[in-house]
Short mmCIF file of C-alpha atoms in Angstrom, two decimals:
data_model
loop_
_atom_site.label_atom_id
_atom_site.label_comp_id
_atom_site.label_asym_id
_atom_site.label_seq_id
_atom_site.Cartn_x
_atom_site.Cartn_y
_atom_site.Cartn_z
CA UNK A 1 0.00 0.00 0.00
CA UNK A 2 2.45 2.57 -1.11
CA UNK A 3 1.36 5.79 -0.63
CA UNK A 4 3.84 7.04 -3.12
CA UNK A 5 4.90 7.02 -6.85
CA UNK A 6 8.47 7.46 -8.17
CA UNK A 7 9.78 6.85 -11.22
CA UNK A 8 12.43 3.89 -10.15
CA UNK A 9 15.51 5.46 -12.19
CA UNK A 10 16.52 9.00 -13.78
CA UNK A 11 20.26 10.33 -15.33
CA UNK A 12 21.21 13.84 -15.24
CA UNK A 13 24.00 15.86 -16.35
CA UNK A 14 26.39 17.36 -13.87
CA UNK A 15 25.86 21.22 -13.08
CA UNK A 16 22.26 20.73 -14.20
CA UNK A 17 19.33 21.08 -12.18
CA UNK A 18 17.85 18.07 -11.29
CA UNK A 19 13.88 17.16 -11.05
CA UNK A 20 12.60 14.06 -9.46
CA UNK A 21 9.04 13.89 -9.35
CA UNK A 22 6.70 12.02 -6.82
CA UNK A 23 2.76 11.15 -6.76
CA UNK A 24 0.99 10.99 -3.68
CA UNK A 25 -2.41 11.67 -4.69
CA UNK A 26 -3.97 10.20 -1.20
CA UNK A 27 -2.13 12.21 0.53
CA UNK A 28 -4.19 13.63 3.38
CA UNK A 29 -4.45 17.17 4.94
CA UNK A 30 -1.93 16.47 7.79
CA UNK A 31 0.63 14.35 6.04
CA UNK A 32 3.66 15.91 5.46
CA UNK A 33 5.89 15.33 2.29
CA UNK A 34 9.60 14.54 3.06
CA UNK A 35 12.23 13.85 0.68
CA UNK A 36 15.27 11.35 2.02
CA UNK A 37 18.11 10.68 -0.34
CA UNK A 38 20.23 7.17 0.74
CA UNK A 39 24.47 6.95 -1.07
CA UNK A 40 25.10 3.19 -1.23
CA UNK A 41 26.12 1.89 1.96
CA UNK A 42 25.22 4.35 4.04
CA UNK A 43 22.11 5.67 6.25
CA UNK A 44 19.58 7.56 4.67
CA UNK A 45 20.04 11.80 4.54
CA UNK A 46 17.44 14.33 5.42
CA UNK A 47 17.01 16.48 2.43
CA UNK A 48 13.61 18.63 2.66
CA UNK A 49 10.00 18.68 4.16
CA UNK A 50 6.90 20.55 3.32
CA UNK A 51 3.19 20.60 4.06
CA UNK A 52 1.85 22.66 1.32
CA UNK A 53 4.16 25.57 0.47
CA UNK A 54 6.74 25.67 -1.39
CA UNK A 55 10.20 24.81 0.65
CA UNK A 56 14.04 25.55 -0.08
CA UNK A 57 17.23 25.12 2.01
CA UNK A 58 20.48 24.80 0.98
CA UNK A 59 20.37 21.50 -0.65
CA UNK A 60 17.27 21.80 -2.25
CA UNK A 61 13.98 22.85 -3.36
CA UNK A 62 10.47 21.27 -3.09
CA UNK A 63 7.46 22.32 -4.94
CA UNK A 64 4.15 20.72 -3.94
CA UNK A 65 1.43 21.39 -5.76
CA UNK A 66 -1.96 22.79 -4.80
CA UNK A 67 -4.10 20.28 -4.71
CA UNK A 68 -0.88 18.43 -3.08
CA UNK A 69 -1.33 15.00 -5.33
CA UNK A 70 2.15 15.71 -6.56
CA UNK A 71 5.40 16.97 -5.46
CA UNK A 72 9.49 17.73 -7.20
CA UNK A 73 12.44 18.34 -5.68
CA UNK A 74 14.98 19.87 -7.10
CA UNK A 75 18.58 19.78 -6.77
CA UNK A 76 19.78 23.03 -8.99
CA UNK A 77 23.07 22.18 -9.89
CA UNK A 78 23.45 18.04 -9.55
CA UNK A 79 27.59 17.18 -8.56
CA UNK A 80 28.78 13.71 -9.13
CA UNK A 81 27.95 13.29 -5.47
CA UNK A 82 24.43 13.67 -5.70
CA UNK A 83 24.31 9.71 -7.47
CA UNK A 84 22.15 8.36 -4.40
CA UNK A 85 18.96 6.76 -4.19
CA UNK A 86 16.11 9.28 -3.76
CA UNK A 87 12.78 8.69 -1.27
CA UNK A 88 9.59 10.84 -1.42
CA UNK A 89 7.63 9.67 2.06
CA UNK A 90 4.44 10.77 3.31
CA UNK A 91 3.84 10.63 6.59
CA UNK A 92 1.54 12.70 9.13
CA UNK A 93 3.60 10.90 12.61
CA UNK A 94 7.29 10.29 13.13
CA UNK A 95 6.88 6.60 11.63
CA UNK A 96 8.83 6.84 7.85
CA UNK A 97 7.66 3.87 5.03
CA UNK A 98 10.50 4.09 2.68
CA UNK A 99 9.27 2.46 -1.09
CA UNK A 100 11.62 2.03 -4.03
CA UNK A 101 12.91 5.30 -4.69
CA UNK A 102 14.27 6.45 -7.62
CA UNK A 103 18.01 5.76 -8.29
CA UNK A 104 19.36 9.18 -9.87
CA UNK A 105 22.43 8.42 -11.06
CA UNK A 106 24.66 12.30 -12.49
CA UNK A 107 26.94 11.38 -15.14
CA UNK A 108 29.93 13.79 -15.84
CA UNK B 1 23.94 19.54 14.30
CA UNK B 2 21.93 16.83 13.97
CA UNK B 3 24.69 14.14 14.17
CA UNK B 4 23.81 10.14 14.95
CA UNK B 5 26.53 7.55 15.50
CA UNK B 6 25.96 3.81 15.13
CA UNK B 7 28.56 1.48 16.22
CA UNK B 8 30.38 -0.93 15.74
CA UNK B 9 30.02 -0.23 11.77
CA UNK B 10 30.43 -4.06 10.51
CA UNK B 11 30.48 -7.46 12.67
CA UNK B 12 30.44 -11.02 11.93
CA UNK B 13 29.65 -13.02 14.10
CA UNK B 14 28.98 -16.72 14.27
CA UNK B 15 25.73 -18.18 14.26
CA UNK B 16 24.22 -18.48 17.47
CA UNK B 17 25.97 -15.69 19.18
CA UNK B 18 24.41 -12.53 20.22
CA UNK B 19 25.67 -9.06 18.67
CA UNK B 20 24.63 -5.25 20.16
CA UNK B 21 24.33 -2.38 18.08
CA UNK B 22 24.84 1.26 19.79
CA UNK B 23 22.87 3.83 18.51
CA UNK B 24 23.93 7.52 19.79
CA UNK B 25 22.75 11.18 19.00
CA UNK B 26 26.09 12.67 19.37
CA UNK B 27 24.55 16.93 19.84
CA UNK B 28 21.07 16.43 20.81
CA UNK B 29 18.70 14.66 22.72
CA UNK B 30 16.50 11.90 20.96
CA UNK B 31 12.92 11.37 22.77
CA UNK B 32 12.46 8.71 19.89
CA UNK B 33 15.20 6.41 17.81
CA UNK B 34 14.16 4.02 15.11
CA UNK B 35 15.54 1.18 13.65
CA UNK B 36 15.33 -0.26 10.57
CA UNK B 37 16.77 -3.44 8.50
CA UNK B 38 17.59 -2.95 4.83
CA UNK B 39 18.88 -6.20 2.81
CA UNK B 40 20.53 -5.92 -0.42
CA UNK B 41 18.82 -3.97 -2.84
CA UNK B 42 15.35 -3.48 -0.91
CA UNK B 43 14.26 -0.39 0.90
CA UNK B 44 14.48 0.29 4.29
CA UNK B 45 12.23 -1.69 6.56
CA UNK B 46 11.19 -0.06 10.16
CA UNK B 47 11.51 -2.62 13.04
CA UNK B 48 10.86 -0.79 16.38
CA UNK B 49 10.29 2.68 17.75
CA UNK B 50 11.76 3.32 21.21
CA UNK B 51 10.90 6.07 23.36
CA UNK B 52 13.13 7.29 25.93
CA UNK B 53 12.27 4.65 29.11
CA UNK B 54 9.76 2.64 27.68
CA UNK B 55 9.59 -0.37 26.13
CA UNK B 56 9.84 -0.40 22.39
CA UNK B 57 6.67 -0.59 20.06
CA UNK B 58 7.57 -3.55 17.16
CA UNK B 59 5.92 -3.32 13.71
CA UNK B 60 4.39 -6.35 12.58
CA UNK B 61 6.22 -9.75 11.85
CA UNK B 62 9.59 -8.15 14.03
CA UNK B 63 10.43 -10.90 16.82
CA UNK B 64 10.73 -8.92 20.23
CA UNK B 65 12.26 -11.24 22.36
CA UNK B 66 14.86 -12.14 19.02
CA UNK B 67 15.24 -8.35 18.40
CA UNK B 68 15.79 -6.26 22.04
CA UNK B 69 15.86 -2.85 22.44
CA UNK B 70 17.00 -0.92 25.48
CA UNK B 71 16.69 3.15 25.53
CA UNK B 72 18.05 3.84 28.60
CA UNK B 73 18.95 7.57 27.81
CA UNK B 74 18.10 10.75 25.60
CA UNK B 75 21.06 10.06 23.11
CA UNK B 76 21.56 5.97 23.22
CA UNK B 77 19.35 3.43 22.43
CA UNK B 78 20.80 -0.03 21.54
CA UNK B 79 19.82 -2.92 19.95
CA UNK B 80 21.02 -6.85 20.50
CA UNK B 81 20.13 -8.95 18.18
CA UNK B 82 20.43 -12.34 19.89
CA UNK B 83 21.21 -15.85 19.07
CA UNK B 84 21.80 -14.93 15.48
CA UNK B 85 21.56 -17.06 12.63
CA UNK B 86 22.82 -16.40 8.56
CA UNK B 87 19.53 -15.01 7.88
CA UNK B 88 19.89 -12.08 10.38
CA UNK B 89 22.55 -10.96 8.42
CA UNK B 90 21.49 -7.52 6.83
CA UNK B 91 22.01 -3.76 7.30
CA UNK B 92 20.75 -2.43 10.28
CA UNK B 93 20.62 1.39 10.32
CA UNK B 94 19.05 3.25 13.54
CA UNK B 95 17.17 7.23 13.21
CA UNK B 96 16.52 9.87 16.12
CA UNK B 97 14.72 12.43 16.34
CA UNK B 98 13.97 14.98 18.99
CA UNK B 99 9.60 14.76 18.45
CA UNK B 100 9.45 18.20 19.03
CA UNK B 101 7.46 18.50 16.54
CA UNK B 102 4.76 17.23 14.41
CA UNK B 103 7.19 17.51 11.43
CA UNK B 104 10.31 16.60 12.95
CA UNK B 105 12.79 14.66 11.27
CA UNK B 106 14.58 11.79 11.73
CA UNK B 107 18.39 11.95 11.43
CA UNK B 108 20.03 8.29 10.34
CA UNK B 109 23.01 6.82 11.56
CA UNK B 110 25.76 5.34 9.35
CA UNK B 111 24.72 2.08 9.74
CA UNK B 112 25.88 -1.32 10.83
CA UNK B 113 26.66 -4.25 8.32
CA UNK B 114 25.99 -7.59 10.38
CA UNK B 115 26.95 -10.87 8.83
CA UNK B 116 25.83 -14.08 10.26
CA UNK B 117 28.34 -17.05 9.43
#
């Protein structure tokens, strides 16, 4: 019962802006979207959260949209370092179901 | 800020032996830790929740009594996996986070490669 949708692999360019997409489109009023990205072998990495605005820090930027079915994040200028796996989670409590993912793999 | 430290980082162990896993927020206190299990190529599987002083809350199909969890503290929770057998063997990878907030995050640890001979 996945509660989201993510393409399972995308390339990008290096120094390109990056744009993974995710569907969530039972997402409900108090979930949350947050955005995890996981670099083989290691633990997972907090990247971004947002309820219904539009969100930006310094890694990246998430825009949900207004009926809040769908969200991107985007990483403006991917480094070779970005390669990770990518999780979009909903969740309204502090319990996390990570699916899939997309692999994003930035090619030189 | 935000820093969580798992250790040891990889152990094998034979089967039948018990193994502990430390869990530690290294610059803030953790009300709640996770842990999770993540074998090759899957996603990341929650196990328990532990709160600060309580007993831990086990999802669904997680053995308690095979998997224990102590939380004895604000910033270390650990987790003994005992009399372990090859099929154990997996990535175990612990979160915290402070529950401040509705929205809080979770901050992962590193975490631990176990293999089971």
């Amino acid at each position: 019962d996945a509660k989201t949708t993510q393409p399972p692999s995308m390339d990008c360019a290096e120094g390109r802006a990056a744009n993974l997409p995710c569907n969530h489109s039972t997402i409900s009023g108090n979930e949350y979207v947050y955005w995890y990205r996981q670099i083989h072998s290691q633990g997972p990495q907090y990247i971004i959260h947002g309820l219904k605005n539009n969100e930006t820090n310094e890694m990246a930027s998430l825009i949900i949209t207004e009926d809040r079915k769908s969200s991107t994040l985007i990483l403006p200028h991917a480094t070779l370092r970005d390669t990770a796996v990518y999780y979009c989670i909903v969740a309204n409590d502090y319990k996390l179901s990570f699916g899939a993912g997309t692999t994003v793999t930035v090619r030189a | 800020g935000a820093v969580v430290s798992q250790h040891p980082s990889r152990v094998i162990c034979k089967s039948g032996t018990s193994v502990k896993i430390e869990c530690r927020s290294l610059d803030f206190q953790a009300t709640t830790m996770f842990w999770y299990r993540q074998f090759p190529k899957k996603s990341l599987m929650l196990m328990a929740t532990s709160n600060e002083g309580s007993k831990a809350t086990y999802e669904q199909g997680v053995e308690k009594d095979k998997f224990l969890i102590n939380h004895a503290s604000l910033t270390l929770s650990t987790l003994t996996v005992t009399s372990a057998h090859p099929e154990d063997s997996s990535f175990y990878i612990c979160s915290a986070s402070t529950r401040l907030a509705i929205a809080d995050t979770q901050y992962f640890g590193p975490g631990t490669r176990l293999t089971v001979l």
